[in-house]
Amino acid sequence: ASKKKNCLELLREASPLCFLLTKVTGIPDKYNNSLAVHISEILSPCMGDLIASAQFNYMFDIPWLVQQYPGQFRTKPLLIVHGEQRQSKVALHEAAHPYPNIKLCQAKLDIMYGTHHSKMMLLLYTNGMRVVIHTANMIDRDWYQKTQGVWISPLFPKAGPGTVTDSPTSFQRDLVEYLTAYRSPSLQEWIGHVRTHDMSQAKVHIVGSVPGRHIGGAINKWGHLKLRKVLKERGPSEANVKGWPVIGQFSSVGSLGPDKDKWLCGEWLQSLSQCEGSGRKMQGESGHKTLKLIFPSKDNVRTSLEGYPAGGSIPYSIKTAKKQVYFHSFLHQWIANTRGRSRASPHIKTYCRMSPDNEHIAWFLVTSANMSKAAWGALEKNGQQLMIRSYEIGVLFLPADFVSESTRFAVSSAVDEDELHFPLPWDSQLVPYSKDDRPWLWDIPYTDLPDSHGNCWVPP
Ligand SMILES: O=C(O)c1cnc2c(S(=O)(=O)O)cccc2c1O
């Protein structure tokens, strides 16, 4: 698979999962010509004849973003959904000013330290619409030499009158609920578009976060409790995943609390190890054996294609790290030889449940959510409310939603026919940090060893 594909060949090869990585400059062609896509390909006429689009994200380089659209689409209405406030909001408006077709929507961030992390494209065409949920900012650096995840929806046709328009995974309902949570007039139009398209072919579940103190019926709509709910309703049976570790892979780390049992191996791991119907938490030895985390080591960053500057997008601060040394015992290196991306620093965030022999996974989530309470939520008031600070969105893949009755995806090459193969971004054989490895911290200097460009790192 070394010849460049047009987008229909690309989508056909990626179907039915449609989980791709972004193209990386500087790696062999074969790793960019299979299950890999660039933003200009997502926006190409081959995907659909664009009428209007909405771009949800955290960072925007507006002139660069406009350039990613084909010429004939650069004057189509574009709604930018962001979380900027005060001076940076003014700067964004100034950057958008030269483009009469661009409107801005400021997502409310009423809880301190919350951010608008969600990365999503809503693409309205003359013959339908597509939803793209991904992990890359709208800046050149995020689409150049990093590992990023992209889910591209099927083409959702305009719905006929009175037809069923949602999927068994309630994709349309959950997307409408997520968009409604912004309480923004400029999103009303897009909620209308979502409602009037037939999304019955969507096979993923949406796992989103919106800022708030969610209680009562709303407590399971967002964050890790939404994931817990979906896994309780349609997750693996306990018997099938006994002893299967939960894997978390992310590019930033928040303050997780003074010990592992409060949040990380408590409420958070309880949600991610939820099984169908029955009990919740993993049996057997302490949580430690059942959780494995992938986060770039200092050397993973140093030897990456970008060198130390890759760490500018991996904001783990020493202040936070010092408060949670227990966290570092869960860490594994970023290694992605299977996808030719061991040196493409990860900005993707993925979570799954993997068999001890690394051959299968029971589910897979790609999301904007890093390893933080702000993103996933933290229970308060004796478990009566889930406090979330940020907007996040991701998609969950469950085997039975793709191949009925199937309970797992195969992830290693040696796959038997009837199981769907899931293309993991990272190598399924995880490699723990060596005793000399340290997690990447972005706010301390590294002058001992030069990076792949021969430079040192002195924090900006
Ligand atoms: O993609 C995102 O959503 C995101 C969010 N935050 C970032 C930060 S910081 O705001 O945490 O300082 C610093 C560097 C990169 C970041 C980033 O890529």
Coordinates of C-alpha atoms and ligand atoms in Angstrom, one line a residue:
A1 CA 0.0 0.0 0.0
S2 CA 2.6 2.5 -1.1
K3 CA 0.7 4.5 -3.7
K4 CA -1.2 7.7 -2.8
K5 CA -4.9 7.1 -2.6
N6 CA -7.8 9.4 -3.4
C7 CA -10.3 9.9 -0.5
L8 CA -12.8 7.2 -1.7
E9 CA -10.0 4.6 -1.7
L10 CA -8.9 5.9 1.6
L11 CA -12.4 5.7 3.1
R12 CA -13.0 2.3 1.7
E13 CA -9.7 0.9 3.2
A14 CA -10.6 2.5 6.5
S15 CA -14.1 1.2 6.7
P16 CA -16.0 0.2 8.7
L17 CA -14.0 1.6 11.7
C18 CA -12.8 4.8 9.9
F19 CA -10.2 5.4 12.5
L20 CA -7.1 7.0 10.9
L21 CA -4.0 8.8 11.9
T22 CA -2.7 12.0 10.5
K23 CA 0.0 12.0 7.8
V24 CA 3.5 12.5 9.2
T25 CA 6.3 14.3 7.2
G26 CA 9.6 12.5 7.2
I27 CA 8.5 8.8 7.6
P28 CA 8.4 6.2 4.8
D29 CA 5.5 6.5 2.4
K30 CA 4.0 3.2 3.3
Y31 CA 3.0 4.6 6.8
N32 CA 1.3 7.6 5.2
N33 CA -0.5 5.7 2.4
S34 CA -2.5 3.4 4.6
L35 CA -5.0 4.6 7.2
A36 CA -3.5 8.1 7.2
V37 CA -5.0 11.4 6.2
H38 CA -4.1 15.1 6.0
I39 CA -6.5 17.9 6.8
S40 CA -6.6 19.1 3.2
E41 CA -7.8 15.6 2.2
I42 CA -10.6 15.7 4.8
L43 CA -11.7 19.0 3.4
S44 CA -11.3 18.0 -0.3
P45 CA -14.2 18.0 -2.8
C46 CA -13.8 14.2 -2.9
M47 CA -15.3 14.0 0.5
G48 CA -18.3 16.1 -0.5
D49 CA -19.4 19.4 -2.2
L50 CA -19.1 21.7 0.8
I51 CA -21.8 24.3 1.6
A52 CA -20.6 25.3 5.1
S53 CA -18.5 23.9 8.0
A54 CA -18.0 24.3 11.7
Q55 CA -14.6 23.8 13.3
F56 CA -14.5 23.1 17.1
N57 CA -11.0 23.3 18.6
Y58 CA -8.6 24.7 21.2
M59 CA -5.9 26.4 19.0
F60 CA -6.6 28.2 15.7
D61 CA -4.2 29.6 13.1
I62 CA -7.0 31.1 10.9
P63 CA -5.0 31.9 7.7
W64 CA -3.5 28.4 7.8
L65 CA -6.9 26.8 8.4
V66 CA -8.5 28.7 5.5
Q67 CA -5.6 27.5 3.3
Q68 CA -6.4 23.8 4.1
Y69 CA -9.8 24.2 2.4
P70 CA -9.7 23.8 -1.5
G71 CA -9.9 27.2 -3.2
Q72 CA -13.6 26.9 -4.1
F73 CA -14.6 26.2 -0.5
R74 CA -12.6 29.1 1.1
T75 CA -15.5 31.5 1.0
K76 CA -18.1 29.1 2.3
P77 CA -19.6 30.0 5.8
L78 CA -17.2 28.7 8.5
L79 CA -18.1 28.8 12.2
I80 CA -15.2 28.6 14.6
V81 CA -16.1 27.3 18.1
H82 CA -13.4 28.2 20.6
G83 CA -12.8 28.9 24.3
E84 CA -10.8 32.1 24.1
Q85 CA -11.5 34.9 26.6
R86 CA -10.4 38.5 27.1
Q87 CA -7.3 39.5 25.1
S88 CA -6.8 36.1 23.3
K89 CA -10.5 36.4 22.2
V90 CA -9.8 39.8 20.8
A91 CA -6.7 38.4 18.9
L92 CA -8.8 35.6 17.4
H93 CA -11.5 38.1 16.3
E94 CA -8.8 40.2 14.7
A95 CA -7.3 37.2 12.9
A96 CA -10.8 36.3 11.6
H97 CA -11.7 39.8 10.5
P98 CA -10.3 39.6 7.0
Y99 CA -12.6 36.7 6.3
P100 CA -16.3 37.8 5.9
N101 CA -17.4 34.1 5.8
I102 CA -16.0 33.3 9.2
K103 CA -18.1 33.6 12.4
L104 CA -16.9 32.9 15.9
C105 CA -18.7 31.1 18.8
Q106 CA -17.2 31.4 22.2
A107 CA -17.9 28.4 24.3
K108 CA -18.8 29.3 27.9
L109 CA -16.1 28.4 30.4
D110 CA -17.7 29.2 33.7
I111 CA -15.5 26.9 35.9
M112 CA -11.9 27.9 36.6
Y113 CA -9.1 26.3 34.6
G114 CA -11.6 24.8 32.1
T115 CA -10.6 24.7 28.4
H116 CA -12.4 24.1 25.1
H117 CA -10.4 21.0 24.2
S118 CA -13.0 19.4 21.8
K119 CA -11.7 18.9 18.2
M120 CA -14.5 18.3 15.8
M121 CA -15.5 19.2 12.2
L122 CA -19.1 19.5 11.1
L123 CA -19.1 19.4 7.3
L124 CA -22.4 20.3 5.4
Y125 CA -22.5 19.2 1.8
T126 CA -25.0 19.6 -1.1
N127 CA -25.8 15.9 -0.6
G128 CA -25.5 15.3 3.1
M129 CA -23.1 15.9 6.0
R130 CA -20.1 14.4 7.7
V131 CA -18.8 14.6 11.3
V132 CA -15.1 14.3 12.0
I133 CA -13.9 13.9 15.6
H134 CA -10.1 14.1 16.1
T135 CA -7.2 15.3 18.3
A136 CA -5.3 17.9 16.3
N137 CA -5.3 21.7 16.8
M138 CA -5.9 23.9 13.7
I139 CA -2.2 24.8 13.5
D140 CA 0.4 23.6 11.1
R141 CA 2.6 22.0 13.8
D142 CA -0.2 19.6 14.9
W143 CA -0.5 18.1 11.3
Y144 CA 3.2 18.0 10.5
Q145 CA 5.2 15.4 12.6
K146 CA 2.9 14.3 15.4
T147 CA 0.8 11.2 16.0
Q148 CA -2.9 12.4 15.9
G149 CA -6.2 10.4 15.7
V150 CA -9.1 11.1 13.3
W151 CA -12.5 9.4 13.1
I152 CA -14.4 10.2 9.9
S153 CA -18.1 9.5 9.8
P154 CA -20.0 8.0 6.9
L155 CA -21.7 10.5 4.6
F156 CA -25.0 11.1 6.4
P157 CA -27.7 11.7 3.7
K158 CA -30.4 14.4 4.2
A159 CA -33.2 12.6 6.1
G160 CA -36.5 11.9 4.4
P161 CA -39.7 12.9 6.2
G162 CA -40.5 10.8 9.2
T163 CA -37.6 8.4 8.8
V164 CA -35.5 6.9 11.6
T165 CA -32.4 9.1 11.7
D166 CA -30.5 7.8 14.7
S167 CA -28.3 4.8 15.1
P168 CA -28.3 1.9 17.6
T169 CA -25.4 3.8 19.3
S170 CA -27.6 7.0 19.8
F171 CA -24.9 8.9 17.9
Q172 CA -27.4 11.6 16.7
R173 CA -29.1 12.0 20.1
D174 CA -25.7 12.4 21.9
L175 CA -24.3 14.8 19.3
V176 CA -27.5 17.0 19.6
E177 CA -27.2 16.9 23.4
Y178 CA -23.5 17.8 23.3
L179 CA -24.1 20.8 20.9
T180 CA -27.2 21.9 23.0
A181 CA -25.0 22.1 26.1
Y182 CA -23.2 25.1 24.7
R183 CA -26.4 27.1 24.9
S184 CA -25.2 29.1 21.9
P185 CA -27.5 30.7 19.3
S186 CA -24.9 30.2 16.5
L187 CA -24.9 26.5 17.1
Q188 CA -28.7 26.3 16.8
E189 CA -28.3 26.2 13.0
W190 CA -25.9 23.3 13.2
I191 CA -28.1 21.4 15.7
G192 CA -30.8 21.8 13.0
H193 CA -28.4 20.2 10.4
V194 CA -27.6 17.3 12.7
R195 CA -31.3 16.7 13.4
T196 CA -32.3 16.6 9.7
H197 CA -29.6 14.2 8.5
D198 CA -29.9 10.4 8.6
M199 CA -27.2 9.2 11.0
S200 CA -28.5 5.7 11.4
Q201 CA -25.3 4.3 9.9
A202 CA -23.1 5.8 12.7
K203 CA -21.4 2.9 14.5
V204 CA -19.6 4.7 17.3
H205 CA -20.7 6.1 20.6
I206 CA -20.0 9.7 21.6
V207 CA -18.2 10.3 24.9
G208 CA -18.2 14.0 25.6
S209 CA -17.5 16.3 28.5
V210 CA -19.1 19.7 29.1
P211 CA -18.2 22.0 32.0
G212 CA -20.6 21.8 35.0
R213 CA -21.6 20.2 38.2
H214 CA -23.7 17.4 36.7
I215 CA -26.3 15.8 39.0
G216 CA -29.4 13.6 38.9
G217 CA -30.3 12.3 35.4
A218 CA -27.4 14.3 33.9
I219 CA -24.7 12.8 36.0
N220 CA -24.1 9.9 33.5
K221 CA -24.3 12.0 30.3
W222 CA -20.6 13.2 30.4
G223 CA -17.1 12.3 31.2
H224 CA -16.0 9.0 32.8
L225 CA -19.6 8.3 34.0
K226 CA -20.9 8.3 30.4
L227 CA -18.2 5.8 29.5
R228 CA -19.1 3.7 32.6
K229 CA -22.8 3.8 31.5
V230 CA -22.1 2.7 28.0
L231 CA -19.7 -0.1 29.2
K232 CA -22.3 -1.2 31.7
E233 CA -25.0 -1.4 29.0
R234 CA -22.9 -2.7 26.1
G235 CA -19.4 -3.4 27.4
P236 CA -17.5 -6.7 27.6
S237 CA -18.7 -9.4 30.0
E238 CA -16.6 -9.7 33.1
A239 CA -15.7 -13.3 32.3
N240 CA -14.3 -12.3 28.9
V241 CA -12.0 -9.6 30.2
K242 CA -10.8 -11.0 33.6
G243 CA -7.3 -9.8 34.1
W244 CA -7.3 -7.5 31.0
P245 CA -5.6 -4.2 31.9
V246 CA -7.1 -0.9 31.1
I247 CA -4.6 1.1 28.9
G248 CA -4.5 4.9 28.9
Q249 CA -2.5 6.9 26.4
F250 CA -2.4 10.7 26.5
S251 CA -0.2 13.8 26.0
S252 CA -0.9 15.8 29.1
V253 CA -1.4 15.1 32.8
G254 CA -3.3 17.0 35.4
S255 CA -3.2 16.9 39.2
L256 CA -4.7 13.5 40.1
G257 CA -4.6 13.7 43.8
P258 CA -2.2 12.7 46.6
D259 CA -2.6 9.0 46.1
K260 CA -3.6 6.6 43.4
D261 CA -6.7 5.2 45.1
K262 CA -8.7 8.4 45.3
W263 CA -9.3 9.2 41.7
L264 CA -7.0 7.3 39.3
C265 CA -7.4 3.8 40.6
G266 CA -10.7 4.7 42.3
E267 CA -13.5 6.4 40.4
W268 CA -11.7 6.7 37.0
L269 CA -10.4 3.1 36.8
Q270 CA -13.8 1.9 38.1
S271 CA -15.4 3.5 35.1
L272 CA -12.9 2.3 32.5
S273 CA -13.0 -1.3 33.9
Q274 CA -16.8 -1.4 33.9
C275 CA -18.2 -4.5 32.4
E276 CA -21.7 -5.4 31.1
G277 CA -24.4 -5.5 33.7
S278 CA -22.6 -7.0 36.7
G279 CA -20.2 -5.6 39.2
R280 CA -17.8 -2.9 38.5
K281 CA -14.2 -2.8 39.7
M282 CA -11.6 -5.3 38.6
Q283 CA -11.2 -8.2 40.9
G284 CA -7.8 -9.6 41.9
E285 CA -4.7 -7.7 43.2
S286 CA -4.6 -4.0 43.8
G287 CA -5.5 -1.7 40.9
H288 CA -1.8 -1.5 40.0
K289 CA -1.8 -4.6 37.8
T290 CA -4.9 -3.6 35.9
L291 CA -3.8 -0.2 34.7
K292 CA -1.0 0.6 32.1
L293 CA -0.3 4.2 31.0
I294 CA 1.5 5.4 27.9
F295 CA 3.1 8.8 28.1
P296 CA 6.2 10.1 26.3
S297 CA 9.5 9.8 28.3
K298 CA 12.0 12.6 28.2
D299 CA 14.0 10.5 25.7
N300 CA 10.9 9.8 23.6
V301 CA 10.6 13.6 23.1
R302 CA 14.4 14.2 22.7
T303 CA 14.7 11.6 19.9
S304 CA 11.4 12.6 18.2
L305 CA 11.3 14.1 14.7
E306 CA 10.6 17.5 16.2
G307 CA 13.1 17.1 19.0
Y308 CA 12.5 18.8 22.4
P309 CA 10.1 21.3 20.8
A310 CA 7.6 18.4 20.6
G311 CA 7.4 18.8 24.3
G312 CA 5.9 22.2 23.8
S313 CA 2.7 20.3 23.2
I314 CA 3.1 17.9 26.2
P315 CA 2.3 20.3 29.1
Y316 CA 3.1 18.2 32.1
S317 CA 4.6 20.5 34.8
I318 CA 7.1 19.5 37.4
K319 CA 4.9 21.2 40.1
T320 CA 2.2 18.6 39.3
A321 CA 4.6 15.7 38.8
K322 CA 6.2 16.2 42.3
K323 CA 2.7 15.8 43.9
Q324 CA 2.1 12.4 42.3
V325 CA 5.2 10.3 42.1
Y326 CA 3.0 7.2 42.3
F327 CA 1.8 8.0 38.8
H328 CA 5.2 7.4 37.3
S329 CA 5.1 3.7 38.2
F330 CA 2.3 3.1 35.7
L331 CA 4.1 4.7 32.8
H332 CA 5.2 3.0 29.5
Q333 CA 7.2 4.5 26.6
W334 CA 5.6 5.9 23.4
I335 CA 6.5 3.2 20.9
A336 CA 4.7 3.0 17.6
N337 CA 6.9 1.0 15.2
T338 CA 3.8 -0.8 13.7
R339 CA 2.6 2.6 12.3
G340 CA 6.1 4.0 11.7
R341 CA 5.4 6.7 14.3
S342 CA 7.7 6.0 17.2
R343 CA 9.4 9.4 16.4
A344 CA 6.1 11.2 15.7
S345 CA 5.4 12.6 19.1
P346 CA 1.9 11.7 20.4
H347 CA -0.8 14.3 20.7
I348 CA -3.5 11.7 20.2
K349 CA -5.3 10.4 23.3
T350 CA -6.6 6.8 23.3
Y351 CA -8.0 4.4 26.0
C352 CA -8.8 0.7 25.7
R353 CA -9.0 -2.6 27.5
M354 CA -6.4 -5.1 26.1
S355 CA -5.8 -8.8 26.6
P356 CA -2.7 -9.8 28.6
D357 CA -1.3 -11.4 25.4
N358 CA -1.7 -8.1 23.5
E359 CA -3.7 -9.9 20.8
H360 CA -7.2 -8.4 21.4
I361 CA -9.0 -5.3 22.8
A362 CA -12.5 -5.3 24.2
W363 CA -13.2 -1.6 23.3
F364 CA -11.3 1.5 22.1
L365 CA -11.8 5.2 22.7
V366 CA -10.1 8.1 20.8
T367 CA -10.8 11.4 22.4
S368 CA -9.5 14.9 23.1
A369 CA -9.5 14.0 26.9
N370 CA -6.1 13.9 28.6
M371 CA -5.4 12.2 31.9
S372 CA -7.0 14.9 34.1
K373 CA -10.0 15.4 36.4
A374 CA -10.8 18.6 34.4
A375 CA -11.4 16.4 31.3
W376 CA -13.0 13.3 32.8
G377 CA -14.8 14.7 35.8
A378 CA -14.4 14.2 39.5
L379 CA -17.2 13.1 41.8
E380 CA -18.3 15.5 44.6
K381 CA -20.9 15.7 47.3
N382 CA -20.5 12.0 48.2
G383 CA -20.9 10.9 44.6
Q384 CA -24.0 12.9 43.9
Q385 CA -22.4 15.2 41.3
L386 CA -19.7 15.0 38.7
M387 CA -17.7 18.2 38.3
I388 CA -16.2 18.7 34.9
R389 CA -14.1 21.8 33.9
S390 CA -13.6 21.4 30.2
Y391 CA -15.2 20.5 26.9
E392 CA -14.0 17.2 25.4
I393 CA -15.3 14.9 22.8
G394 CA -14.3 11.4 21.7
V395 CA -15.7 8.3 20.0
L396 CA -16.0 4.8 21.5
F397 CA -15.7 1.7 19.3
L398 CA -17.4 -1.5 20.6
P399 CA -17.0 -4.8 18.7
A400 CA -20.7 -5.7 18.7
D401 CA -21.5 -2.4 17.0
F402 CA -19.4 -3.4 14.0
V403 CA -19.8 -7.2 13.9
S404 CA -22.9 -8.3 15.8
E405 CA -22.3 -10.7 18.7
S406 CA -18.5 -10.1 18.5
T407 CA -16.9 -9.4 21.8
R408 CA -13.4 -8.2 20.8
F409 CA -11.2 -6.6 18.1
A410 CA -8.0 -8.3 17.0
V411 CA -5.0 -6.0 17.2
S412 CA -2.0 -8.2 16.4
S413 CA -1.2 -9.2 12.8
A414 CA -1.9 -12.8 13.4
V415 CA -5.7 -12.3 13.2
D416 CA -8.3 -15.0 12.5
E417 CA -10.9 -14.0 9.8
D418 CA -14.1 -13.5 11.7
E419 CA -12.7 -10.9 14.1
L420 CA -12.4 -7.3 12.9
H421 CA -8.9 -6.0 13.1
F422 CA -8.5 -2.7 15.0
P423 CA -5.5 -0.6 13.8
L424 CA -3.9 0.6 17.1
P425 CA -1.8 3.8 16.9
W426 CA 0.8 2.4 19.3
D427 CA 2.6 -1.0 19.6
S428 CA 0.4 -3.5 21.6
Q429 CA 3.5 -4.8 23.3
L430 CA 4.0 -2.0 25.9
V431 CA 7.5 -1.2 27.1
P432 CA 7.7 0.1 30.7
Y433 CA 10.0 3.1 31.5
S434 CA 13.5 1.9 32.3
K435 CA 14.9 2.8 35.7
D436 CA 16.6 5.8 34.1
D437 CA 13.6 7.0 32.2
R438 CA 11.7 10.1 33.4
P439 CA 8.3 11.3 32.2
W440 CA 8.6 14.4 29.9
L441 CA 8.2 17.6 31.9
W442 CA 7.8 20.7 29.9
D443 CA 8.9 23.3 32.4
I444 CA 12.5 22.2 33.3
P445 CA 15.7 22.5 31.2
Y446 CA 17.4 19.5 29.4
T447 CA 21.0 20.4 28.6
D448 CA 22.6 17.1 29.2
L449 CA 21.8 15.5 25.8
P450 CA 21.1 17.2 22.5
D451 CA 17.8 16.4 20.7
S452 CA 17.4 15.1 17.1
H453 CA 18.2 18.6 15.8
G454 CA 21.3 18.9 18.1
N455 CA 19.5 21.4 20.4
C456 CA 18.9 21.6 24.1
W457 CA 15.7 22.5 25.9
V458 CA 15.4 25.6 28.0
P459 CA 11.7 26.1 28.8
P460 CA 10.2 29.2 27.1
Ligands
LIG1 O1 -4.6 20.3 22.1 C1 -5.0 20.9 23.1 O2 -6.1 20.9 23.5 C2 -4.0 21.5 24.0 C3 -4.3 22.1 25.2 N1 -3.5 22.8 26.0 C4 -2.2 22.9 25.6 C5 -1.3 23.5 26.4 S1 -1.8 24.3 27.9 O3 -3.0 25.1 27.6 O4 -2.2 23.2 28.8 O5 -0.7 25.1 28.5 C6 0.0 23.6 26.1 C7 0.5 23.1 25.0 C8 -0.4 22.4 24.1 C9 -1.7 22.3 24.4 C10 -2.6 21.6 23.6 O6 -2.2 21.0 22.5

